[in-house]
C-alpha atoms as a printed R data frame, in Angstrom:
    type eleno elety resid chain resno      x       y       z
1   ATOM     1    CA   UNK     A     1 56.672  16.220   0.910
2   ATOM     2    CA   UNK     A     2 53.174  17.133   3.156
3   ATOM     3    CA   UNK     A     3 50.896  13.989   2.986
4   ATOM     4    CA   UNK     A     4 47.293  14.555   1.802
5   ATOM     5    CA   UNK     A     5 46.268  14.989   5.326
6   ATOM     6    CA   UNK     A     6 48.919  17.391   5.887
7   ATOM     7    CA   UNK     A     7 47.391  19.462   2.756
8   ATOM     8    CA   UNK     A     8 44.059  19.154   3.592
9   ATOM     9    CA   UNK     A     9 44.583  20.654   7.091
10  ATOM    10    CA   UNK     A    10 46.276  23.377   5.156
11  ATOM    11    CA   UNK     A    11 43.507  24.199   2.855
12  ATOM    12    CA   UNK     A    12 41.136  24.392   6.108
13  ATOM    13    CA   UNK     A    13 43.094  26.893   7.853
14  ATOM    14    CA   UNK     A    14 42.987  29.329   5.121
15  ATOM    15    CA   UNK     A    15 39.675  28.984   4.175
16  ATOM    16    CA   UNK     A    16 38.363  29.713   7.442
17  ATOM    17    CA   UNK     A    17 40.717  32.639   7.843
18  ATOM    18    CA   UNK     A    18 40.044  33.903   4.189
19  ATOM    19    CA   UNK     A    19 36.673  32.324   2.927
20  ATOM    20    CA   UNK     A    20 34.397  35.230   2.719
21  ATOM    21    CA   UNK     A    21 36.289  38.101   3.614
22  ATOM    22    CA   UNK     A    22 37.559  40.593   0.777
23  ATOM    23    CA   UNK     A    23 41.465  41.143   0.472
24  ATOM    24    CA   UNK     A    24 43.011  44.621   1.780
25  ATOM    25    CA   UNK     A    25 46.340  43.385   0.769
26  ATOM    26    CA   UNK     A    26 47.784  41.168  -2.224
27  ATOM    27    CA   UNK     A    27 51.484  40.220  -2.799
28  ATOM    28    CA   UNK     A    28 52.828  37.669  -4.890
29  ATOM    29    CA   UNK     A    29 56.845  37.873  -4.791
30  ATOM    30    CA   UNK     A    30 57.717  35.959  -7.937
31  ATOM    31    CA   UNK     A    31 58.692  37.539 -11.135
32  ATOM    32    CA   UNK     A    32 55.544  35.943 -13.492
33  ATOM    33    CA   UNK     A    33 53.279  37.941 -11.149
34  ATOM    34    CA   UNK     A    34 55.071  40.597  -9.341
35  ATOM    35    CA   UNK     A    35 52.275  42.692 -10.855
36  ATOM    36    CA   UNK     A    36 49.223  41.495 -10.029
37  ATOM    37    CA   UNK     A    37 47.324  42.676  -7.229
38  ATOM    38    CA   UNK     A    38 43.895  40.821  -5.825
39  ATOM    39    CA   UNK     A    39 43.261  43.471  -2.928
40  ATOM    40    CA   UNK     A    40 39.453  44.364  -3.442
41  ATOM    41    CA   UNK     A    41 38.645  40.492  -4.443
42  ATOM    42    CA   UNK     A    42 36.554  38.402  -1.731
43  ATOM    43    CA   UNK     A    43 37.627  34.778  -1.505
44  ATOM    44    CA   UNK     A    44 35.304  32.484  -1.660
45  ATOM    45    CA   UNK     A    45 37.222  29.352  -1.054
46  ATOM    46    CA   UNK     A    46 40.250  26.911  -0.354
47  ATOM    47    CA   UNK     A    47 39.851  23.690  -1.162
48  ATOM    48    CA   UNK     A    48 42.360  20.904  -1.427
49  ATOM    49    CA   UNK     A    49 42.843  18.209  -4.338
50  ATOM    50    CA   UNK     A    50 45.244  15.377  -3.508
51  ATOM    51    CA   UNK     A    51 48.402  17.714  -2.680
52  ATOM    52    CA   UNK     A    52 47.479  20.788  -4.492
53  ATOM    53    CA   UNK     A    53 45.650  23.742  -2.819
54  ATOM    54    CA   UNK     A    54 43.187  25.889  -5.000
55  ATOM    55    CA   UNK     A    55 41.876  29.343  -3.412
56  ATOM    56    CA   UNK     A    56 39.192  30.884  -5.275
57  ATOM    57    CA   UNK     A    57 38.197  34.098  -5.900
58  ATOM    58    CA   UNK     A    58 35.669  36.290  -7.012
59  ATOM    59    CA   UNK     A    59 35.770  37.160 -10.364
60  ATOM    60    CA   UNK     A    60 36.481  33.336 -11.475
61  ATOM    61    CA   UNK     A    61 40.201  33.746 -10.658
62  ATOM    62    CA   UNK     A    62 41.863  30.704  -8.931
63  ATOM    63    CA   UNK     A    63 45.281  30.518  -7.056
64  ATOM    64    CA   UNK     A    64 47.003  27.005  -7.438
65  ATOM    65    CA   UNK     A    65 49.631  26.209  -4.884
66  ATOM    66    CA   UNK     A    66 51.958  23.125  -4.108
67  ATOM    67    CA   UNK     A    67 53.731  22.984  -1.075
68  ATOM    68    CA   UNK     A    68 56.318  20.122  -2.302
69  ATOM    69    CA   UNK     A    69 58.630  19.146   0.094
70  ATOM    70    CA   UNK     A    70 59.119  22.614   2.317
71  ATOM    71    CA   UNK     A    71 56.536  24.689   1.424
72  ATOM    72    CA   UNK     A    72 54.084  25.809   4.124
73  ATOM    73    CA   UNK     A    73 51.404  28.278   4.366
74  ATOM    74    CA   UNK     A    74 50.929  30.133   7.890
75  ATOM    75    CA   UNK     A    75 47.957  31.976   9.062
76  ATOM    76    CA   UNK     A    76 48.272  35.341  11.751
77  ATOM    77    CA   UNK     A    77 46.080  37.398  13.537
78  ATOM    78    CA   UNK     A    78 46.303  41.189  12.961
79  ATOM    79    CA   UNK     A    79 49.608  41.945  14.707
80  ATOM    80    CA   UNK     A    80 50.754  39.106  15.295
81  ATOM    81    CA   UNK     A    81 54.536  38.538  14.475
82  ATOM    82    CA   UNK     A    82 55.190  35.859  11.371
83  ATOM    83    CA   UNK     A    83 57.529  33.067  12.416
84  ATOM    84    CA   UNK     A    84 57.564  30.871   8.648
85  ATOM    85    CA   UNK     A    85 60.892  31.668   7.659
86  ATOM    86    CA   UNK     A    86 62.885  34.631   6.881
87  ATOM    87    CA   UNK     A    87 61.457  36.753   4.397
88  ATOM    88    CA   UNK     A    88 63.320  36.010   1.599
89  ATOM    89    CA   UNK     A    89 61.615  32.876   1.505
90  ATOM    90    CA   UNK     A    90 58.007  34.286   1.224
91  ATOM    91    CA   UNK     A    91 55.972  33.746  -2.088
92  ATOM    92    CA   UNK     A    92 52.740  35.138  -1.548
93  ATOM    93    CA   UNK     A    93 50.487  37.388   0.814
94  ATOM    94    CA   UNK     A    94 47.001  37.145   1.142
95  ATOM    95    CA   UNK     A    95 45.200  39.646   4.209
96  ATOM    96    CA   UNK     A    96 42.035  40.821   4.885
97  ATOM    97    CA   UNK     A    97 41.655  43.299   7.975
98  ATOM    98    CA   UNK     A    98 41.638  40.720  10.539
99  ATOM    99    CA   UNK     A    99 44.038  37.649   9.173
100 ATOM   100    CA   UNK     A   100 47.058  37.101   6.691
101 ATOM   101    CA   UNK     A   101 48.084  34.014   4.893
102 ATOM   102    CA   UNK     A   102 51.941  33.980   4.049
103 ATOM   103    CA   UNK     A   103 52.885  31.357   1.853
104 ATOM   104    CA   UNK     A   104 56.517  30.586   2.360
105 ATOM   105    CA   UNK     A   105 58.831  28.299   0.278
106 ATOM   106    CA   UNK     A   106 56.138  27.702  -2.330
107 ATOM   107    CA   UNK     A   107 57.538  26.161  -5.364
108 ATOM   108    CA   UNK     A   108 54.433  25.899  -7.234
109 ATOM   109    CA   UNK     A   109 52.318  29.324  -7.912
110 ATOM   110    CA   UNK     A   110 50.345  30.517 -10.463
111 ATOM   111    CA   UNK     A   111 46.984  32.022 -11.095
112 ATOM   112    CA   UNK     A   112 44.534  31.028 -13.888
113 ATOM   113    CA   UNK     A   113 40.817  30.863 -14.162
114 ATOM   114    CA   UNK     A   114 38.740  28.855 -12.047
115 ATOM   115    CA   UNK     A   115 36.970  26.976 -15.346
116 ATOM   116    CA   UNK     A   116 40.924  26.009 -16.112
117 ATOM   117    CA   UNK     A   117 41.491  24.141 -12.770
118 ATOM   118    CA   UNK     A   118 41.183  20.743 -14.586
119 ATOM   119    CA   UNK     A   119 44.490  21.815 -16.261
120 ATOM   120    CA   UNK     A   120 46.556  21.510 -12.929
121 ATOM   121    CA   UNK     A   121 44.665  18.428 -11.459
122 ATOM   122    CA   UNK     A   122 42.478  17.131 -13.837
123 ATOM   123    CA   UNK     A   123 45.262  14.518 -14.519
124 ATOM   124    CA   UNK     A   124 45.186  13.223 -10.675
125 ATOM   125    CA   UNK     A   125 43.128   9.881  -9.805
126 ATOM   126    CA   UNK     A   126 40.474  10.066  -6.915
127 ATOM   127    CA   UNK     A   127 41.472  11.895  -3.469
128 ATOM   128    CA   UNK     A   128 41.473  10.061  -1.014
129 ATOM   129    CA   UNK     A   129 39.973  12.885   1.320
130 ATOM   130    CA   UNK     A   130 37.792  14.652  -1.322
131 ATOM   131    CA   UNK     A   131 33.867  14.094  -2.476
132 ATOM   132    CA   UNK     A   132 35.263  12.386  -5.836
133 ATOM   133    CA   UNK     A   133 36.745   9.671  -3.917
134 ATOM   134    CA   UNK     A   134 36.214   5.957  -5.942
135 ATOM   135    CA   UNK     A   135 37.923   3.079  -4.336
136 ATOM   136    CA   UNK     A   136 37.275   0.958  -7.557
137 ATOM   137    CA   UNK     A   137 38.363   3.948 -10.243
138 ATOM   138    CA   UNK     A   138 41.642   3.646  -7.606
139 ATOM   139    CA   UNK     A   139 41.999   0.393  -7.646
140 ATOM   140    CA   UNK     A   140 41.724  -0.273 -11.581
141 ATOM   141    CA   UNK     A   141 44.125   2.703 -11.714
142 ATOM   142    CA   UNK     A   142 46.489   0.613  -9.693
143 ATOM   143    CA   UNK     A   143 45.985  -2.714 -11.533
144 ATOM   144    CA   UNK     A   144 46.572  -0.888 -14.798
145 ATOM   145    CA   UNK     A   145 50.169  -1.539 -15.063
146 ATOM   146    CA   UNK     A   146 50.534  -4.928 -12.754
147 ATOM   147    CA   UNK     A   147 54.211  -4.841 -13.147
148 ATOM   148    CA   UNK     A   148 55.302  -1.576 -11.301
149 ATOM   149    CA   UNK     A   149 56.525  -2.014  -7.587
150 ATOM   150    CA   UNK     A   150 53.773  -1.415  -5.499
151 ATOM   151    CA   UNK     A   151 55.558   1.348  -3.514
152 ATOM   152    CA   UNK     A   152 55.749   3.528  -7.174
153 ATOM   153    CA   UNK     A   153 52.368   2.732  -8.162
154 ATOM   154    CA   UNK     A   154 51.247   4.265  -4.764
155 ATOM   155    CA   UNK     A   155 52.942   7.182  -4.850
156 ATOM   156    CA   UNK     A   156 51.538   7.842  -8.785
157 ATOM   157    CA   UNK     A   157 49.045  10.909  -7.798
158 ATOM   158    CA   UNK     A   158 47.342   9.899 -11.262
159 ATOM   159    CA   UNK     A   159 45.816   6.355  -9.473
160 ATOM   160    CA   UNK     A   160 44.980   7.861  -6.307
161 ATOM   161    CA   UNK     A   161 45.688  11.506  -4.994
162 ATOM   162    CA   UNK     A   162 46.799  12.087  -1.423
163 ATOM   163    CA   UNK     A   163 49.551   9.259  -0.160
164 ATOM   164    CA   UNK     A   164 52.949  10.262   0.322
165 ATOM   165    CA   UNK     A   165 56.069   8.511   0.980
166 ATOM   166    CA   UNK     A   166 55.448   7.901   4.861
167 ATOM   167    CA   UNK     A   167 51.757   6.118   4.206
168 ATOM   168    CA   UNK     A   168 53.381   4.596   1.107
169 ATOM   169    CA   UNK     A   169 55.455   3.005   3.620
170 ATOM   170    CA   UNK     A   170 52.809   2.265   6.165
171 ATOM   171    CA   UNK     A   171 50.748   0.995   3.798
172 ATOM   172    CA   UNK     A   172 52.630  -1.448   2.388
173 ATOM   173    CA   UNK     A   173 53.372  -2.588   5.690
174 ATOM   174    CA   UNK     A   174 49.751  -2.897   6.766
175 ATOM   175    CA   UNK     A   175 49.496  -4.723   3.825
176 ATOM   176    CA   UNK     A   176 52.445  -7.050   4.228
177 ATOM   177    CA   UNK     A   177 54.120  -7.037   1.145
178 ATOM   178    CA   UNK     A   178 56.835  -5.264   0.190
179 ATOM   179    CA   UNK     A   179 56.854  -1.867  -1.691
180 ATOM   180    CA   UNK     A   180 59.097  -3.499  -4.767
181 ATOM   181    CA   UNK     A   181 56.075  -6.340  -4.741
182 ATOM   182    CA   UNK     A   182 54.328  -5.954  -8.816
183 ATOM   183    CA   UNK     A   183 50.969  -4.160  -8.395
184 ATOM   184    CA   UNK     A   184 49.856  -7.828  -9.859
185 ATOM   185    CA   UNK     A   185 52.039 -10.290  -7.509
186 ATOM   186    CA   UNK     A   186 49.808  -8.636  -4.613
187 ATOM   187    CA   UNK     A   187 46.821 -11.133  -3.103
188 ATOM   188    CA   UNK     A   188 43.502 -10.061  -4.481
189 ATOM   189    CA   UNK     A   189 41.868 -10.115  -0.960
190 ATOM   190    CA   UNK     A   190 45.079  -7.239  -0.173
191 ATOM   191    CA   UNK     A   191 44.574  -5.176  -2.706
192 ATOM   192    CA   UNK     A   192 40.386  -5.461  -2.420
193 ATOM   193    CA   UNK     A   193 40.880  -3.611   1.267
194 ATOM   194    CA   UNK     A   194 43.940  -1.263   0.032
195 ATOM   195    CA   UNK     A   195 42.036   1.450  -1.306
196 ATOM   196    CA   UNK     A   196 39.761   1.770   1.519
197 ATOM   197    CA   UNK     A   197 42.568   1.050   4.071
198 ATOM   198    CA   UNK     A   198 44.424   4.134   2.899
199 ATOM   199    CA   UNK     A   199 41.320   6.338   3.318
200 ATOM   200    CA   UNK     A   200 40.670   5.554   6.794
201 ATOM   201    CA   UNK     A   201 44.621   6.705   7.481
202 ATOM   202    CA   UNK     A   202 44.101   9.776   6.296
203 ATOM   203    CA   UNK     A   203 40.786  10.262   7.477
204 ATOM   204    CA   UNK     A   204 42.011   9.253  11.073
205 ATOM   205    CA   UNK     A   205 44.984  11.489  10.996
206 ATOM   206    CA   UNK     A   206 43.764  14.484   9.188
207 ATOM   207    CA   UNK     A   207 42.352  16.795  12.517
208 ATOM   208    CA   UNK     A   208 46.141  15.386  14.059
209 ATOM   209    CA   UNK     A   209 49.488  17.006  14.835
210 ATOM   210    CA   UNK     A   210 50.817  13.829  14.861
211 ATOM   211    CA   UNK     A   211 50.627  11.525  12.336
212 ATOM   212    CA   UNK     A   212 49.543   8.030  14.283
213 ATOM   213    CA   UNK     A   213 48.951   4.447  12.188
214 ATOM   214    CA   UNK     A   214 49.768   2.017  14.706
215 ATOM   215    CA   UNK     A   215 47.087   2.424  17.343
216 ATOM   216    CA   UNK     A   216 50.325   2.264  20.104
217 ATOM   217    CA   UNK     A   217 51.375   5.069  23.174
218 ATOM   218    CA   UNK     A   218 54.418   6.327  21.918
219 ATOM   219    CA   UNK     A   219 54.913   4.110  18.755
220 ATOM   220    CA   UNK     A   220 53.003   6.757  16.273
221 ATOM   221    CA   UNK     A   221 54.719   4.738  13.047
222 ATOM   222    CA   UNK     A   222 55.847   1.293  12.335
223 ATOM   223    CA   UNK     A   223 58.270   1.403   9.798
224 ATOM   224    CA   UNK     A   224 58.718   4.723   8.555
225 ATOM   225    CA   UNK     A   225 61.826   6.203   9.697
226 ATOM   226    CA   UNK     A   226 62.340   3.441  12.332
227 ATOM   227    CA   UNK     A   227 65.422   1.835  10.733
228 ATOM   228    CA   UNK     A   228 67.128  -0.064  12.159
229 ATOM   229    CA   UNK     A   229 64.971  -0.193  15.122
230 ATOM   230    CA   UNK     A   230 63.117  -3.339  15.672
231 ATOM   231    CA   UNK     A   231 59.888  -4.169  13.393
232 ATOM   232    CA   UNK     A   232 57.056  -3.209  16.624
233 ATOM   233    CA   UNK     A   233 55.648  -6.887  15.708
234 ATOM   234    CA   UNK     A   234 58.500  -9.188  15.229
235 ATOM   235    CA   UNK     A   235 61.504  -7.586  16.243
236 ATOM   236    CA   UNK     A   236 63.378  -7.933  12.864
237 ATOM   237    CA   UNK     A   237 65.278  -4.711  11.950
238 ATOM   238    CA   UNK     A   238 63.398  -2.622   9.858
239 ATOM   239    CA   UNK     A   239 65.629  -1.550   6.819
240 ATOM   240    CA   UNK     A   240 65.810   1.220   4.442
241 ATOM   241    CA   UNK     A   241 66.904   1.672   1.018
242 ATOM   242    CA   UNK     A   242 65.685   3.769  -2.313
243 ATOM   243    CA   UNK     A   243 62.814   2.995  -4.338
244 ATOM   244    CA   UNK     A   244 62.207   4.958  -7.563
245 ATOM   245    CA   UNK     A   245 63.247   5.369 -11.384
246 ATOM   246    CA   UNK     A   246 66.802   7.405 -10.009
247 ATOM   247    CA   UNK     A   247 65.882  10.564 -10.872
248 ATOM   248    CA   UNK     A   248 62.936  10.543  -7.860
249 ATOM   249    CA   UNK     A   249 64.499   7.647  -5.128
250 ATOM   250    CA   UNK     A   250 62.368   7.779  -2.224
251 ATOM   251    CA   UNK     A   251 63.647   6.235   1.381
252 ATOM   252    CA   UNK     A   252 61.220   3.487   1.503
253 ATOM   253    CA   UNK     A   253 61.076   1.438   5.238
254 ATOM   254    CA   UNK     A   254 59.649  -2.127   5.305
255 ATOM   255    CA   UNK     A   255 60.140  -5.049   7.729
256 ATOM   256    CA   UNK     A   256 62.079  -8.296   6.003
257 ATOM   257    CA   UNK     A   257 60.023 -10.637   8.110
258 ATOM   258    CA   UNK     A   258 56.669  -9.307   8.414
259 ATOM   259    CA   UNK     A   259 56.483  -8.278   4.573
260 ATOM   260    CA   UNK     A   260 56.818 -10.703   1.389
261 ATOM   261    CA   UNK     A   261 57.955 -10.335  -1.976
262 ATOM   262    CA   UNK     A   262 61.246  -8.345  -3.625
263 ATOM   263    CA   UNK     A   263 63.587  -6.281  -2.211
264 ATOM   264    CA   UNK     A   264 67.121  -4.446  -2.739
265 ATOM   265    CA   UNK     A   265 69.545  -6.227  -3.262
266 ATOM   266    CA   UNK     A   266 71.705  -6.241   0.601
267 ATOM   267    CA   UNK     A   267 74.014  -3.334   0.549
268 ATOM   268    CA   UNK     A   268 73.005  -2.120  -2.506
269 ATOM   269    CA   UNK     A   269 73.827   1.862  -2.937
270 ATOM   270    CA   UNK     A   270 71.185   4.175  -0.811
271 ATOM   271    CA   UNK     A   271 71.373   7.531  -2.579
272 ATOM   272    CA   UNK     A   272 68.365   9.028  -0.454
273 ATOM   273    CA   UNK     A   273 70.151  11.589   1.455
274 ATOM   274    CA   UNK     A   274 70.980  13.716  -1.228
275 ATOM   275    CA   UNK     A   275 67.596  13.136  -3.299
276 ATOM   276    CA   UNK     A   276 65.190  12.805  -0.827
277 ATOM   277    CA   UNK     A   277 63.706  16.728  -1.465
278 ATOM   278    CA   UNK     A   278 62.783  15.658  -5.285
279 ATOM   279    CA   UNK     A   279 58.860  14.656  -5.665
280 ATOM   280    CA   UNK     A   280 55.972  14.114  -7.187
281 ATOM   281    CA   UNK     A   281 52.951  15.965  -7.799
């Protein structure tokens, strides 16, 4: 699933193809709104809330989007040839006379009214890259339930709206405890600087292609997806296994030296190949 970072460079790119101009062509290719046509409508704005995108348009409609795990929206010049996907996979078609936004693979769609956005994101906690953001509301939102792994309680878009399961990862890391560590179990003076510490990851890697937290040439991440290369401080294999309530497992990456607290049990069943496209909003 896109990162906040990853969404919030999405919602950029089509509002400064879109914002402003009126539509001269509007099509949404899913069956609940096969009918509906915008063309004539100037869009005022994209904006981005944790992982969901929410263009605007005149005439207080709104278009909520979720990109999920493979779901992408590209942005071409007048001409230009589209390269997303085949177009079987195409969900919606915004263009004005000079751009078009094709939104491939989109698994969540649907318009409503603008004054009923708080019913698609109302129930998220502070983002992380919007103007709402609280690092206090996030951290009491964390603390609420001191018993869930810390790795879950990240990923919750309801305490704080933006990480996915690479800075979940990172994160923990940075922090050095373990994502199966209780919310509670984690040092005070750790989880004072988590909220903040999260931010300034997605801050620094929001204008990026590539998604950097280590500061290192060539070493962009340092556990994420590095097992079972060597932890880039100690040299301990970094492992892998699932974390989640089995219906949502993630493939969670942590070092067994330079992190405390729980952990899967050695050997214990990794099931993340098959479920690793199932996640939260």
């Amino acid at each position: 699933m896109p990162e906040g970072d990853t969404v919030w460079r999405a919602a950029r790119r089509l509002h400064e193809a879109l914002a402003g101009e009126v539509l001269s062509r509007s099509d949404f290719r899913v069956p609940k709104y096969a009918t509906v046509d915008l063309t004539g409508r100037r869009v005022l704005s994209t904006i981005p809330r944790g992982k969901h995108l929410l263009t605007r348009f005149e005439g207080g409609l709104t278009l909520h989007t979720h990109l999920r795990m493979e779901g992408a929206w590209k942005v071409y010049g007048a001409g230009e040839r589209w390269r997303g996907g085949p177009g079987h996979q195409i969900r919606a078609i915004l263009g004005t006379v000079d751009r078009t936004a094709v939104g491939y693979r989109l698994q969540v769609l649907e318009l409503l009214r603008t004054t009923e956005e708080e019913r698609v994101v109302g129930h998220l906690g502070p983002d992380l890259l919007g103007p709402d953001w609280d690092p206090q509301r996030a951290l009491a939102n964390l603390r609420t339930d001191p018993a869930r792994p810390l790795g879950e309680a990240l990923l919750d878009q309801r305490n704080l709206a933006g990480i996915g399961n690479i800075y979940k990862s990172e994160l923990c890391f940075l922090l050095g405890a373990t994502p199966w560590l209780p919310v509670g179990a984690l040092p005070a003076d750790r989880a004072e600087k988590l909220p903040e510490l999260a931010r300034r990851l997605l801050e620094a890697n929001r204008d990026r292609p590539v998604r950097q937290t280590t500061g290192l040439r060539h070493q962009d991440l340092f556990v994420y997806g590095r097992a079972p290369r060597p932890c880039l401080r100690c040299h301990t294999p970094v492992r892998v296994a699932d974390q989640g309530d089995g219906s949502q497992d993630r493939p969670t990456y942590w070092c067994p030296t330079c992190q405390t607290g729980p952990a899967p049990a050695p050997g214990a069943p990794q099931r993340w190949r098959e479920r690793h496209r199932r996640t939260p909003t």
